[in-house]
Short mmCIF file of C-alpha atoms and ligand atoms in Angstrom, two decimals:
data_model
loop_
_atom_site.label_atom_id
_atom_site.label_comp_id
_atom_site.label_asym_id
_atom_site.label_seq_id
_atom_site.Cartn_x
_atom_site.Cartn_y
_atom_site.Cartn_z
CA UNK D 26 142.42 140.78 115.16
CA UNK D 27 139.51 141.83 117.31
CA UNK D 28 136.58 139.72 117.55
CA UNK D 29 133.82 139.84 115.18
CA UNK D 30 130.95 141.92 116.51
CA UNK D 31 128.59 139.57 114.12
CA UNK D 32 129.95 135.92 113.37
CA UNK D 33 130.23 135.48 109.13
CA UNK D 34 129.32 132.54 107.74
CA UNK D 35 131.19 128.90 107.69
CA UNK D 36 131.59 128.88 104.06
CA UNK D 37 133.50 132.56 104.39
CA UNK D 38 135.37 131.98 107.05
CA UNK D 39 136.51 128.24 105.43
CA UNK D 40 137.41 130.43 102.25
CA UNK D 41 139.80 132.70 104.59
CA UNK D 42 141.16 129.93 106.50
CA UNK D 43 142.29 128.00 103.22
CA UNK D 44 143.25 131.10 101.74
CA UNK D 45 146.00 131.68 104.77
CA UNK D 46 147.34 128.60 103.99
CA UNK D 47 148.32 129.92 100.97
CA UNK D 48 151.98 130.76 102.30
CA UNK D 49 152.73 127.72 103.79
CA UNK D 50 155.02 125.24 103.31
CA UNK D 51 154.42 123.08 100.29
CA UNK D 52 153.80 119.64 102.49
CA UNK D 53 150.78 118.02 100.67
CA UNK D 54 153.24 117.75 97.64
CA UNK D 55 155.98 116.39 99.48
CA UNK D 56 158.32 119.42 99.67
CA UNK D 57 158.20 119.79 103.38
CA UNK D 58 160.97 117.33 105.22
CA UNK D 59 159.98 118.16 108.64
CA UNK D 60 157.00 118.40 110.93
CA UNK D 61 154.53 116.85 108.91
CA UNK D 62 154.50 113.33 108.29
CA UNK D 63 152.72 112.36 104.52
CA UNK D 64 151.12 109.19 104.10
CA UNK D 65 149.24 109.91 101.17
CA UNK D 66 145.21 111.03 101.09
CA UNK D 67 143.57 107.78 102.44
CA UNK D 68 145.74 108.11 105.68
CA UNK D 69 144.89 111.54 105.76
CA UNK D 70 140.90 110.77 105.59
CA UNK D 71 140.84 108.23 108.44
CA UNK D 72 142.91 110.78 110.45
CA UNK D 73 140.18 113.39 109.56
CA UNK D 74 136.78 111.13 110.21
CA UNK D 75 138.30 108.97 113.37
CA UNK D 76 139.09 112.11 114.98
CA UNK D 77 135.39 113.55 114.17
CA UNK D 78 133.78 110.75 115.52
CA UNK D 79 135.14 111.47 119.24
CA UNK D 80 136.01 114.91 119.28
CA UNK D 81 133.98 115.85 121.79
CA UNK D 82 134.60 113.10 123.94
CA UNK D 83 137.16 113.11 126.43
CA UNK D 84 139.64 110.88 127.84
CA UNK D 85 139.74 112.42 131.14
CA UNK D 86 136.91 110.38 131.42
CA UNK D 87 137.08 106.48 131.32
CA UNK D 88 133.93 105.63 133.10
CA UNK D 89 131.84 108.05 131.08
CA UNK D 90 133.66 107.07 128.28
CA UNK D 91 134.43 103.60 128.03
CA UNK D 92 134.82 103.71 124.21
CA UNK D 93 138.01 105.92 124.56
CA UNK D 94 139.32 103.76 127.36
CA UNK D 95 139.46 100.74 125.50
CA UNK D 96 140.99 102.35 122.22
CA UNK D 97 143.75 103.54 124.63
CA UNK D 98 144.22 100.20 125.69
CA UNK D 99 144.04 98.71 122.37
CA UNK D 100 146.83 101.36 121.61
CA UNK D 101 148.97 100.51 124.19
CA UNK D 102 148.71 97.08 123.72
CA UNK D 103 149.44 97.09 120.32
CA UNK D 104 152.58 99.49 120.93
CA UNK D 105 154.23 97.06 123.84
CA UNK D 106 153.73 94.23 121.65
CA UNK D 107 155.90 95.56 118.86
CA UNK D 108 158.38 96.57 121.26
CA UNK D 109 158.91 93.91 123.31
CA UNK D 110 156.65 94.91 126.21
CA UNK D 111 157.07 91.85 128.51
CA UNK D 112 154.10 90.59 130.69
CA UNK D 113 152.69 93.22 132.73
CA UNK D 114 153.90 95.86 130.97
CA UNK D 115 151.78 99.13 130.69
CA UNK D 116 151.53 102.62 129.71
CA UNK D 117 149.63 105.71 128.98
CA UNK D 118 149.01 107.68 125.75
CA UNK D 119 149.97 111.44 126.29
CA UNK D 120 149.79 114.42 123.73
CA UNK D 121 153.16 114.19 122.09
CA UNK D 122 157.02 113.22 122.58
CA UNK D 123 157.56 116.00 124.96
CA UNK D 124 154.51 114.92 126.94
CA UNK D 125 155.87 111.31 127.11
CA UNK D 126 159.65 111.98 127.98
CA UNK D 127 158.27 114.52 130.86
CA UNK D 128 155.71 111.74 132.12
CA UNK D 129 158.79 109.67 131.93
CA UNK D 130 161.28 111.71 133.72
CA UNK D 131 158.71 112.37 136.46
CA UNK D 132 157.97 108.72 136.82
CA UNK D 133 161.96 107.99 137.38
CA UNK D 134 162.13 110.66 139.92
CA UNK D 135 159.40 109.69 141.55
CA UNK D 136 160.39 105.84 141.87
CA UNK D 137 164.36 107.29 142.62
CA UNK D 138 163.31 109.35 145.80
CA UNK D 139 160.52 106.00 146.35
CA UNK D 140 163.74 103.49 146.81
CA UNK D 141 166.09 105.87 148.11
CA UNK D 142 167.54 108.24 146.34
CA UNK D 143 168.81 111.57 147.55
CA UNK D 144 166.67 114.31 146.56
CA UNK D 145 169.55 117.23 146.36
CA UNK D 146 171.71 117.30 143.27
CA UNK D 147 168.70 115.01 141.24
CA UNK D 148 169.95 114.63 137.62
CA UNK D 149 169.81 112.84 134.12
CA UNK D 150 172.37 111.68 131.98
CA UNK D 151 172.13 111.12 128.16
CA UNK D 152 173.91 111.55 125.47
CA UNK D 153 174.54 115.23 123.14
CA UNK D 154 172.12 113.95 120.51
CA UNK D 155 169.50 113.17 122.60
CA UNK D 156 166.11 115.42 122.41
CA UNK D 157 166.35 118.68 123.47
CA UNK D 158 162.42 117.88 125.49
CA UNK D 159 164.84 116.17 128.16
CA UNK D 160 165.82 119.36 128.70
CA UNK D 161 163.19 121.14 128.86
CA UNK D 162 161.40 118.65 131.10
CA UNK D 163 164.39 118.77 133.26
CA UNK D 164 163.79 122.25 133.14
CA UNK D 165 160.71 122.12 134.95
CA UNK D 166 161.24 119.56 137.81
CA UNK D 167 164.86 121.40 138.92
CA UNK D 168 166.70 118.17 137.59
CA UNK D 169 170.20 118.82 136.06
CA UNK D 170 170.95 117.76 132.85
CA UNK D 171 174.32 116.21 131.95
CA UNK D 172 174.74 115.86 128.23
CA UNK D 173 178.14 113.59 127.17
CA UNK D 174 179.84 113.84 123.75
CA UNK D 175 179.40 111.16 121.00
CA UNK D 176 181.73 108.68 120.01
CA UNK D 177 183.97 110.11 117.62
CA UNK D 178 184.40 107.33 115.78
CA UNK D 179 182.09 108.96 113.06
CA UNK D 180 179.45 106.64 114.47
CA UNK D 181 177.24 109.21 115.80
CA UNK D 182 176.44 106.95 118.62
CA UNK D 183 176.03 107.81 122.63
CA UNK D 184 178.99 106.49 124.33
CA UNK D 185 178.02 104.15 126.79
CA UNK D 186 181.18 104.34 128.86
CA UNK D 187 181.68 107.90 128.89
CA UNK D 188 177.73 108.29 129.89
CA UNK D 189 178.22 105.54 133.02
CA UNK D 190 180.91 107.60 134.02
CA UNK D 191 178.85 111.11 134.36
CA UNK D 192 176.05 109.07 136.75
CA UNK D 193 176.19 109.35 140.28
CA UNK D 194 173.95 108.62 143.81
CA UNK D 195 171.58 110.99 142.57
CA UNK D 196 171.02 109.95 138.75
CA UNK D 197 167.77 109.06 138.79
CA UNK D 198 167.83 108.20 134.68
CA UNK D 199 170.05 107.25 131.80
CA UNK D 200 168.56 108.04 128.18
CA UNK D 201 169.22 106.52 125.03
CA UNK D 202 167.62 107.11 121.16
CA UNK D 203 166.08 104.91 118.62
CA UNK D 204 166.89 106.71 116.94
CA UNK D 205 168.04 110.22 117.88
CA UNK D 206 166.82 113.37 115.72
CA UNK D 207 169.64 114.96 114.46
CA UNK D 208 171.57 112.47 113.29
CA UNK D 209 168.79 109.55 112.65
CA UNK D 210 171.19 107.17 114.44
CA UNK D 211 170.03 104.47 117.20
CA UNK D 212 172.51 104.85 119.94
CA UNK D 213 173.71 101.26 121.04
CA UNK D 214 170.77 100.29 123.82
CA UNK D 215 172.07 97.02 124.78
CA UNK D 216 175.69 98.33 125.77
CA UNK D 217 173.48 101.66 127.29
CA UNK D 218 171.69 98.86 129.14
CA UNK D 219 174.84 97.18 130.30
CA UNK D 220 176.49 100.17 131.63
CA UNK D 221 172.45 100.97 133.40
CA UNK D 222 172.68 98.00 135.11
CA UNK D 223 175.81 98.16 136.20
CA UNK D 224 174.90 101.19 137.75
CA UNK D 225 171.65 100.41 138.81
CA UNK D 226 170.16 103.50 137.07
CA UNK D 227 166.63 103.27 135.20
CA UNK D 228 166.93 103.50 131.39
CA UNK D 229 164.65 105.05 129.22
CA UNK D 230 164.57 104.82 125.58
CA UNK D 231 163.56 107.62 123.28
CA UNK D 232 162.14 106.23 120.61
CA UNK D 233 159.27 109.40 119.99
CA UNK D 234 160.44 109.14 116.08
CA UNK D 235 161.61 105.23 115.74
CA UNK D 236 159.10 103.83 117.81
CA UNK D 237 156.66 102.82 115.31
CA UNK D 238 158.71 102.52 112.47
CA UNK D 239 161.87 100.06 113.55
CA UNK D 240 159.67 96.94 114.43
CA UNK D 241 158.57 97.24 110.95
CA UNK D 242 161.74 98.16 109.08
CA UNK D 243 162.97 95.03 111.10
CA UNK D 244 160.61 92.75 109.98
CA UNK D 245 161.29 93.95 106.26
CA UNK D 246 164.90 92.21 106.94
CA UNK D 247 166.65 96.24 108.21
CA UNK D 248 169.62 94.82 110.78
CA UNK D 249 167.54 97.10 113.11
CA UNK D 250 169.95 95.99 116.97
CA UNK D 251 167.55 95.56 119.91
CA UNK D 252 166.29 99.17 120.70
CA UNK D 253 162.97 98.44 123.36
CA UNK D 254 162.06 96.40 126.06
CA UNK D 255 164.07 93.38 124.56
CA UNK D 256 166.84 94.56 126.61
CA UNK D 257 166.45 94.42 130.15
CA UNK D 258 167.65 96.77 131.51
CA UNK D 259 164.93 99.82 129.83
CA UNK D 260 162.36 100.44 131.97
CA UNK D 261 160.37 103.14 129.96
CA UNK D 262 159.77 104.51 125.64
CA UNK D 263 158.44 107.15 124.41
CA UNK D 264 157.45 106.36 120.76
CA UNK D 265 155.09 109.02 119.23
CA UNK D 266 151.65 107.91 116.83
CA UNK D 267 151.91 110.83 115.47
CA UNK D 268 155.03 110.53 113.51
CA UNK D 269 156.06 107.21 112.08
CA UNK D 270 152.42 105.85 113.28
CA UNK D 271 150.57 108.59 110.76
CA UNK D 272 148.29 109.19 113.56
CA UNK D 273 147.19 112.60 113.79
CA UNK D 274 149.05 115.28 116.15
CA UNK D 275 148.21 114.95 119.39
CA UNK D 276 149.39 111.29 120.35
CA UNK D 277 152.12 109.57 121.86
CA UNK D 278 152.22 106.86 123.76
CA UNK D 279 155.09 106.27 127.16
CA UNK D 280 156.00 102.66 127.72
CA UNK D 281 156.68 101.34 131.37
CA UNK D 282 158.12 97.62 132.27
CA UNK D 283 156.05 97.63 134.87
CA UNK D 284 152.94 98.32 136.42
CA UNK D 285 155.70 98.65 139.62
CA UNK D 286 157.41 101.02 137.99
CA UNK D 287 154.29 103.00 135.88
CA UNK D 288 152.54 103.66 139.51
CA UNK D 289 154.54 106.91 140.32
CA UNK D 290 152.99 108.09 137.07
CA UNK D 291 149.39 109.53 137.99
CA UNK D 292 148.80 112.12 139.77
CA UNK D 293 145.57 111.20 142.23
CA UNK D 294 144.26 113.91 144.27
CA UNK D 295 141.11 114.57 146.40
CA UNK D 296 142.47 117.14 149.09
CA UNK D 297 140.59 120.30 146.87
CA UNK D 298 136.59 121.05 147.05
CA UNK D 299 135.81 119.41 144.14
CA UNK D 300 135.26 115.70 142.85
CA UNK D 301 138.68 113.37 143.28
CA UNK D 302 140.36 113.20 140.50
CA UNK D 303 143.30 110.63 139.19
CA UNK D 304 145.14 111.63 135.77
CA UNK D 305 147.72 109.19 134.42
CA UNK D 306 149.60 112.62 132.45
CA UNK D 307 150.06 116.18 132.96
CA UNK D 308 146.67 116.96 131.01
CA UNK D 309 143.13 117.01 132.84
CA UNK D 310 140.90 117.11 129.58
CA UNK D 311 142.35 115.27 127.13
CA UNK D 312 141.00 114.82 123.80
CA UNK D 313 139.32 112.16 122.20
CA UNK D 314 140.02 112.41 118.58
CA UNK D 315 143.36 111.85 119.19
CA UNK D 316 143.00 108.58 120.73
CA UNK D 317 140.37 107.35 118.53
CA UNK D 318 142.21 108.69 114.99
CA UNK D 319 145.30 106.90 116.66
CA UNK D 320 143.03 103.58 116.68
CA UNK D 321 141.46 103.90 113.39
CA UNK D 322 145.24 104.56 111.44
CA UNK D 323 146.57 101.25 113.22
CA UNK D 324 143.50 98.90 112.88
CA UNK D 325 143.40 100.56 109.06
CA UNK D 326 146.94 100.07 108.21
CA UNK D 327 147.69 96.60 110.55
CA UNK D 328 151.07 94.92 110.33
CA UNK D 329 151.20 94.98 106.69
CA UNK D 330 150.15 98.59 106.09
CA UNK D 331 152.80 99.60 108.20
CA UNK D 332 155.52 97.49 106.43
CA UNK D 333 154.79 99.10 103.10
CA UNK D 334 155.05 102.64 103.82
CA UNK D 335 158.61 102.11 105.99
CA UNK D 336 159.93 100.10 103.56
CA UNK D 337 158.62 102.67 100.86
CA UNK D 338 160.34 105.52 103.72
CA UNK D 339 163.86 103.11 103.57
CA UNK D 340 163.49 102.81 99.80
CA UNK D 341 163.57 106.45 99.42
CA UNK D 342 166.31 106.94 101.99
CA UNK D 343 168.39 105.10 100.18
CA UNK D 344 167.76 106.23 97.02
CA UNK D 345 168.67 109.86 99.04
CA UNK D 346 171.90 108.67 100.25
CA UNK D 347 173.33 106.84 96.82
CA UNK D 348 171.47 110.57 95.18
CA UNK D 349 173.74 113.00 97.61
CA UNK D 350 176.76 110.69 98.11
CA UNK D 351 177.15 111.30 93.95
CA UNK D 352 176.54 114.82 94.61
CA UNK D 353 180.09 114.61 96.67
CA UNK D 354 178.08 114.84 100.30
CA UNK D 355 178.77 111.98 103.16
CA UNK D 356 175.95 110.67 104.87
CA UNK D 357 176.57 110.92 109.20
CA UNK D 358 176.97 107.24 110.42
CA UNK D 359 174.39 104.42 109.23
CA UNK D 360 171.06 105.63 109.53
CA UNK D 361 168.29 103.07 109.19
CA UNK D 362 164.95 104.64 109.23
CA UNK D 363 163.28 107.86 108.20
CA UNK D 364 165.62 110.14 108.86
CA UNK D 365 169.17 111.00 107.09
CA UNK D 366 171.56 114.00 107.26
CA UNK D 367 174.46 115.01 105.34
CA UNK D 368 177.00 117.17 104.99
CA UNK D 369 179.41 118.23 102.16
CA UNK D 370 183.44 118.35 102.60
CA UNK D 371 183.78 121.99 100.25
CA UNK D 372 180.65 124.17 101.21
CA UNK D 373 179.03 124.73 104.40
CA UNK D 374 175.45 123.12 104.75
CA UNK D 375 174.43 126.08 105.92
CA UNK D 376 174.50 127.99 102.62
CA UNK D 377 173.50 125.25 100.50
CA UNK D 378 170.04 124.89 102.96
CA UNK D 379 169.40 128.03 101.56
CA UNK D 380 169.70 127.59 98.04
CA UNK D 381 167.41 124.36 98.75
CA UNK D 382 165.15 126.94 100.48
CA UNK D 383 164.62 129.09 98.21
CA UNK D 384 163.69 126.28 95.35
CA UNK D 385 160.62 125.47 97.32
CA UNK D 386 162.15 122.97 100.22
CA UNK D 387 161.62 123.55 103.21
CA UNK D 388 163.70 120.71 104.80
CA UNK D 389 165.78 120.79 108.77
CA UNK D 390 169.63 121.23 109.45
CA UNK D 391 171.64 119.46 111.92
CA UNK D 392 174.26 121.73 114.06
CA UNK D 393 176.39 119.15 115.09
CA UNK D 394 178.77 118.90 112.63
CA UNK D 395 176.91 121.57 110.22
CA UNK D 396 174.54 119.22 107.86
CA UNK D 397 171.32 118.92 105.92
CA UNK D 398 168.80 117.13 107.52
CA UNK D 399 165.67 115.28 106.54
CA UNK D 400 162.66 113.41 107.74
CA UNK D 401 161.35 111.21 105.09
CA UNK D 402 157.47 110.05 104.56
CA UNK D 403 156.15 107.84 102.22
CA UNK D 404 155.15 110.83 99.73
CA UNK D 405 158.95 111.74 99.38
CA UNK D 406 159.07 108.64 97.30
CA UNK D 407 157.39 110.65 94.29
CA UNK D 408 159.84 113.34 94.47
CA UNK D 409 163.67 112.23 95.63
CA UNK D 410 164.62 112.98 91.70
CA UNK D 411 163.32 116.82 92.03
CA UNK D 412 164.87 117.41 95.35
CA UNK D 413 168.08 115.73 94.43
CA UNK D 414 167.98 117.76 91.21
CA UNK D 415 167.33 121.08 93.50
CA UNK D 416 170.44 119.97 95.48
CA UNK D 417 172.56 119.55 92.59
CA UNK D 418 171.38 123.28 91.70
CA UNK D 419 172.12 124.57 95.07
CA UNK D 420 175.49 122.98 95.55
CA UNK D 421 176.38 124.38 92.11
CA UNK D 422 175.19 127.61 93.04
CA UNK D 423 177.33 128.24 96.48
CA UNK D 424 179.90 126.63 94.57
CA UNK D 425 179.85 129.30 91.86
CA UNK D 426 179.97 131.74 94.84
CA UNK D 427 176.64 132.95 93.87
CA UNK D 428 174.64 131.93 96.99
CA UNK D 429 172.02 134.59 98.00
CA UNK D 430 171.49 135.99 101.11
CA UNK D 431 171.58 133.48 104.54
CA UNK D 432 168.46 131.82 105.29
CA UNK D 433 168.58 130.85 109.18
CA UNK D 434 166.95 127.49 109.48
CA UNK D 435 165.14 127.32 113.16
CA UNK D 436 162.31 125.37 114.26
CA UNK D 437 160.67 128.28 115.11
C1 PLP Y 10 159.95 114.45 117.91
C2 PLP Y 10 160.84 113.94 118.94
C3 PLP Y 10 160.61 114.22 120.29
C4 PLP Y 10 159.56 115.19 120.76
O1 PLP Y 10 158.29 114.86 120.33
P1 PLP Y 10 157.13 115.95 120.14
O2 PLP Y 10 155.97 115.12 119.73
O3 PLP Y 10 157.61 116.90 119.06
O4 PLP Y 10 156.93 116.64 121.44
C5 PLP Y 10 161.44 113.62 121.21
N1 PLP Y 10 162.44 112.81 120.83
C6 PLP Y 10 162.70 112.53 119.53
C7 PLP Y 10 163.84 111.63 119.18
C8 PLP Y 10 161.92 113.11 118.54
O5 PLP Y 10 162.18 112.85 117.27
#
């Protein structure tokens, strides 16, 4: 496309916009089990107004914008005190999960070299099935990542003893998930914590997708084990708004301790020609809708909001699991959230992802073992009997050997 020499109307160019969205995935009637998270159209209209009403502010700027400051304190505070955050703990809200672990990872450098630490061979160690982000922030800072195999008890759970065993001098953090992506399994935090201490290595807790849905699931009487700051040992979260927290994109929130441990977050800097500037995350501008849609979803829903739609998300889980168990499939380990995958003992999940695929789903895979996967929202309640339906379809069509061509499910 090349720019417009004349600008068209709003009205037009609306009409073209919706009309691209034509092709997209079907998410608004719950046939998209990834990447968008569907809480139903009030949600959606809070997200839409709260973020209107301080778009153009921005959070780079607390003292010109005091509003924003205080909803991102509200938001944190809210956040530590469903997960445990003990007196004088803290934290930032950032863009995303990515945002948060990187801001995290930078943090437990930063306080490793502070106390110590030698700065050659600087690494992390977590577990196979923890977020690929890790990596990727790792990536950036020259840290080494050292991944370590699952249990293989059919648990799907990091193994603490095999993870204590790949830290050394210059492990600067351990990582555990509540609960990990692919799997939708919470890796066991208070033995991660045990073998942590032990070691003396900072623990951080991933818990981008299970964040602001286990304190809730909990309450609703899930046997959710202690996942945050409960156990000692975790200095820093990541739990993301905008997943389980229906906030819109564009918010996460990274959990510190300490205010001892959260100062080797922000970058402060006045060595250039311009104004000094101090910025708690790797953004300078940072936008304002996001934090204020983030406060209007959690003062909307409150405690009880929340408890209905992820016991309405664990409701329809279930029903998934007893639904694709009949269909012959085992469910990996003992998820206890939003998120489920399965895999079936006679045809690959590969090929039956595409028969799913091509009846209007557009749902994840796991790799590790081969699986469907999906991430559940409270509008998936309305249609678990079409998709299971759709499933029984598929499986009976790779059975038959009449599978079309492959579909390749990516991310992107
Ligand atoms: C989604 C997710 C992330 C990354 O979050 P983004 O917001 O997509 O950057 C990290 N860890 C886990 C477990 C996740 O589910």
């Amino acid at each position: 496309m090349k720019m417009p020499e004349h600008g068209r109307v709003w009205d037009e160019v609306k009409a073209d916009m919706i009309a691209r969205g034509g092709g997209d995935a079907a998410w608004r009637d719950g046939r998209t089990a990834v990447y968008v998270f569907n809480a139903g159209q009030d949600i959606s209209r809070i997200q839409h107004e709260a973020y209107g009403l301080y778009m153009a502010e921005n959070g780079l700027g607390p003292l010109a914008f005091p509003s924003l400051a205080q909803m991102e304190k509200d938001v944190i505070a809210m956040g530590l005190d469903l997960l445990h955050g003990p007196e004088g703990s803290t934290g930032t809200m950032t863009s995303g999960g990515t945002d948060s672990i990187t801001m995290a990872i930078k943090t437990a450098r930063d306080y490793a070299r502070a106390n110590g630490r030698p700065r050659e061979g600087t690494n992390i160690v977590l577990a196979q099935s923890a977020h690929l982000a890790f990596d990727k922030a790792a990536h950036l800072m020259d840290i080494e990542v050292r991944r370590v195999p699952l249990k293989t008890d059919g648990t799907y759970e990091a193994d603490p003893e095999a993870m204590g065993e790949a830290v050394d001098a210059a492990t600067i953090m351990m990582v555990g998930s509540a609960p990990n992506f692919p799997h939708g399994i919470i890796d066991p935090i208070e033995a991660l914590g045990d073998v942590a201490a032990k070691k003396n290595v900072w623990l951080h807790v991933d818990a981008c997708v299970g964040g602001y849905f286990a304190p809730f699931a909990r309450m609703n009487g899930v046997p959710v084990p202690a996942f945050d700051f409960e156990v000692p040992q975790v200095h820093s979260m990541s739990a993301d708004l905008h997943k389980y927290g229906y906030c819109a994109k564009g918010a996460s929130t990274v959990l510190f301790r300490s205010e001892d441990l959260y100062q080797y977050m922000p970058f402060d800097m006045a060595g250039w020609s311009g104004a000094p500037m101090k910025t708690p995350t790797l953004a300078g501008t940072r936008p304002g809708g996001a934090i204020s849609a983030a406060w209007a979803v959690m003062n909307s829903l409150g405690v009880v909001g929340y408890r209905e739609k992820q016991g309405l998300v664990c409701e329809t889980r279930e029903r998934i699991e007893e639904g694709v168990k009949r269909l012959g499939f085992e469910v990996l380990g003992n998820p206890m959230l939003g998120l489920v995958a399965f895999r079936h003992p006679d045809h690959h999940a590969f090929a039956i992802y595409g028969e799913i695929y091509r009846r209007g789903w557009f749902t994840s895979v796991t790799k590790e073992p081969p699986s469907l996967h999906l991430m559940l929202s409270p509008k998936h309640a309305e249609v678990v009997d079409d998709y299971l339906a759709d499933l029984e379809a598929s499986v009976a069509t790779v059975a038959g050997g009449l599978a079309g061509p492959k579909v390749e499910a990516r991310y992107s």
